[in-house]
């Protein structure tokens, strides 16, 4: 058996404070169950040289396995630890070479800053855990999963999907957020000198305007763009309960979203208003379920101070989803601020037998 130690990103510790090691452990265990055959043993926090590492033991890791681990949202560096338990000897850390999926510079995720933005580390965690819960998790590596964020704000999930090379779509009711995302993405593509086509149109049916659509096709390189191997990004400005007016049924592998917190952001936050996302989810989930292909997964983050896990799980189960209930899926609860204690729930749409 070999011992490995995962050094957490400093930003992870800042975002989650004391919850960081627990969240990293839960994400690692979900990945282990999905694609490593559940063979990681003794997953725990170990302090080495005064610094905490998430350590685990296994019979070595193949290149494909390190490629999967490399995308954990908490991962800064991975080491193989020699002499982890040798009495009287200092452990020796040997870096494991990592190749992350990241296709673009990190400013794609970090430039936009606005009240109500979902933290980008957490967005990556939610996307990862949802991807690991669909019936074809390895397709994350080949860039084949299609992602929908049906409450997409200014596109944090879309940007993380693009970072992974995945096609992404979003729906957002707020016109200002829709406009801001279009402006950001066009500017970022221009500054990054990436070949692309971008257009904003109004989608109509029977001459009635249903909503606006931003459609972008971008190439990771000039060559790929010329070959038509593009990443497709769509954002719709409409109510999410009308999402099926814009997308064909069963065309997404993953629905990944951060539900409204029922809290006003910015200055108004002090005069807290708490509102449950359940009525919205009750109306919207059947629509989202139709857009998801069988075997696909949905991951929803929400504020536990305004809705209970069993209420969300109940809504999903009523629609025929299999709610993920294994131990690691109960390890994601964490405090964001005084008004938000966030958790996530993940469920899979059963594939036909
Ligand atoms: C927690 S925020 C998501 C933030 C997003 N992840 C980001 O980082 O920008 C929830 C979003 O849902 C949107 N929303 C709420 N109700 C909606 C509805 N019925 N249809 C579409 N969007 C809605 C809100 O405007 C808000 O932008």
mmCIF file of N, CA, C and O in Angstrom, residues 29 35 42 49 56 65 82 90 120 127 150 152 163 169 172 177 184 194 203 209 287 309 318 334 350-351:
data_model
loop_
_atom_site.group_PDB
_atom_site.id
_atom_site.type_symbol
_atom_site.label_atom_id
_atom_site.label_comp_id
_atom_site.label_asym_id
_atom_site.label_seq_id
_atom_site.Cartn_x
_atom_site.Cartn_y
_atom_site.Cartn_z
ATOM 1 N N UNK A 29 -14.179 11.183 -1.501
ATOM 2 C CA UNK A 29 -14.871 9.900 -1.345
ATOM 3 C C UNK A 29 -15.941 9.690 -2.418
ATOM 4 O O UNK A 29 -16.161 8.569 -2.871
ATOM 5 N N UNK A 35 -15.312 6.499 -9.600
ATOM 6 C CA UNK A 35 -14.351 6.142 -10.654
ATOM 7 C C UNK A 35 -13.091 5.410 -10.181
ATOM 8 O O UNK A 35 -12.292 4.985 -11.002
ATOM 9 N N UNK A 42 -8.410 4.651 4.683
ATOM 10 C CA UNK A 42 -7.914 5.572 5.725
ATOM 11 C C UNK A 42 -7.884 7.028 5.258
ATOM 12 O O UNK A 42 -6.862 7.706 5.419
ATOM 13 N N UNK A 49 4.706 18.279 9.270
ATOM 14 C CA UNK A 49 5.488 19.525 9.331
ATOM 15 C C UNK A 49 4.617 20.719 9.686
ATOM 16 O O UNK A 49 4.830 21.822 9.185
ATOM 17 N N UNK A 56 -4.506 9.459 2.307
ATOM 18 C CA UNK A 56 -5.230 8.213 2.044
ATOM 19 C C UNK A 56 -4.236 7.167 1.588
ATOM 20 O O UNK A 56 -3.107 7.480 1.206
ATOM 21 N N UNK A 65 -6.093 7.667 -13.149
ATOM 22 C CA UNK A 65 -6.613 7.981 -11.817
ATOM 23 C C UNK A 65 -6.075 9.317 -11.300
ATOM 24 O O UNK A 65 -6.812 10.089 -10.705
ATOM 25 N N UNK A 82 6.499 8.913 1.539
ATOM 26 C CA UNK A 82 7.340 7.767 1.896
ATOM 27 C C UNK A 82 7.616 7.821 3.396
ATOM 28 O O UNK A 82 7.705 8.900 3.980
ATOM 29 N N UNK A 90 11.529 10.958 9.467
ATOM 30 C CA UNK A 90 10.675 12.036 8.924
ATOM 31 C C UNK A 90 10.034 11.532 7.638
ATOM 32 O O UNK A 90 10.722 10.958 6.798
ATOM 33 N N UNK A 120 -16.294 30.429 -6.651
ATOM 34 C CA UNK A 120 -15.885 29.566 -7.776
ATOM 35 C C UNK A 120 -15.345 28.204 -7.324
ATOM 36 O O UNK A 120 -15.531 27.214 -8.031
ATOM 37 N N UNK A 127 -20.093 21.033 -9.359
ATOM 38 C CA UNK A 127 -20.052 20.449 -10.712
ATOM 39 C C UNK A 127 -19.371 19.072 -10.669
ATOM 40 O O UNK A 127 -19.861 18.095 -11.255
ATOM 41 N N UNK A 150 -29.782 26.072 -14.546
ATOM 42 C CA UNK A 150 -31.065 26.728 -14.833
ATOM 43 C C UNK A 150 -31.359 27.946 -13.957
ATOM 44 O O UNK A 150 -32.427 28.548 -14.106
ATOM 45 N N UNK A 152 -28.684 30.588 -13.414
ATOM 46 C CA UNK A 152 -27.230 30.696 -13.621
ATOM 47 C C UNK A 152 -26.596 32.025 -13.204
ATOM 48 O O UNK A 152 -25.376 32.156 -13.284
ATOM 49 N N UNK A 163 -14.200 25.971 -18.640
ATOM 50 C CA UNK A 163 -12.832 25.695 -18.192
ATOM 51 C C UNK A 163 -12.468 24.229 -18.410
ATOM 52 O O UNK A 163 -11.338 23.892 -18.761
ATOM 53 N N UNK A 169 -24.984 25.567 -20.774
ATOM 54 C CA UNK A 169 -26.122 26.455 -21.009
ATOM 55 C C UNK A 169 -26.656 26.932 -19.666
ATOM 56 O O UNK A 169 -26.521 26.235 -18.652
ATOM 57 N N UNK A 172 -31.430 32.523 -16.838
ATOM 58 C CA UNK A 172 -31.438 33.533 -15.772
ATOM 59 C C UNK A 172 -32.535 34.550 -16.070
ATOM 60 O O UNK A 172 -32.643 35.047 -17.184
ATOM 61 N N UNK A 177 -28.185 40.613 -15.120
ATOM 62 C CA UNK A 177 -27.186 39.533 -15.016
ATOM 63 C C UNK A 177 -26.903 38.967 -16.404
ATOM 64 O O UNK A 177 -25.744 38.695 -16.757
ATOM 65 N N UNK A 184 -19.184 40.467 -20.248
ATOM 66 C CA UNK A 184 -17.964 39.852 -19.699
ATOM 67 C C UNK A 184 -17.364 38.843 -20.673
ATOM 68 O O UNK A 184 -16.172 38.884 -20.987
ATOM 69 N N UNK A 194 -9.089 34.568 -28.251
ATOM 70 C CA UNK A 194 -9.637 33.264 -28.629
ATOM 71 C C UNK A 194 -10.624 33.435 -29.777
ATOM 72 O O UNK A 194 -11.465 34.339 -29.747
ATOM 73 N N UNK A 203 -35.613 35.079 -28.987
ATOM 74 C CA UNK A 203 -36.259 33.840 -29.421
ATOM 75 C C UNK A 203 -37.771 34.096 -29.469
ATOM 76 O O UNK A 203 -38.352 34.597 -28.501
ATOM 77 N N UNK A 209 -42.291 37.133 -28.299
ATOM 78 C CA UNK A 209 -40.915 37.001 -27.795
ATOM 79 C C UNK A 209 -40.933 36.126 -26.547
ATOM 80 O O UNK A 209 -41.675 36.389 -25.595
ATOM 81 N N UNK A 287 -39.533 20.594 -15.042
ATOM 82 C CA UNK A 287 -39.047 21.120 -16.326
ATOM 83 C C UNK A 287 -37.586 20.716 -16.515
ATOM 84 O O UNK A 287 -37.189 20.223 -17.577
ATOM 85 N N UNK A 309 -33.177 19.445 4.053
ATOM 86 C CA UNK A 309 -32.722 18.447 3.073
ATOM 87 C C UNK A 309 -33.837 17.483 2.695
ATOM 88 O O UNK A 309 -34.039 17.168 1.530
ATOM 89 N N UNK A 318 -40.104 12.332 -5.664
ATOM 90 C CA UNK A 318 -41.449 12.333 -6.290
ATOM 91 C C UNK A 318 -41.363 12.342 -7.813
ATOM 92 O O UNK A 318 -42.241 11.844 -8.496
ATOM 93 N N UNK A 334 -21.854 23.356 5.183
ATOM 94 C CA UNK A 334 -20.863 24.312 5.683
ATOM 95 C C UNK A 334 -21.481 25.697 5.821
ATOM 96 O O UNK A 334 -22.408 26.056 5.114
ATOM 97 N N UNK A 350 -32.892 7.771 -13.231
ATOM 98 C CA UNK A 350 -32.548 6.392 -13.595
ATOM 99 C C UNK A 350 -32.553 6.189 -15.103
ATOM 100 O O UNK A 350 -33.388 6.760 -15.807
ATOM 101 N N UNK A 351 -31.590 5.409 -15.583
ATOM 102 C CA UNK A 351 -31.546 5.068 -17.011
ATOM 103 C C UNK A 351 -32.570 3.957 -17.239
ATOM 104 O O UNK A 351 -32.792 3.137 -16.355
#
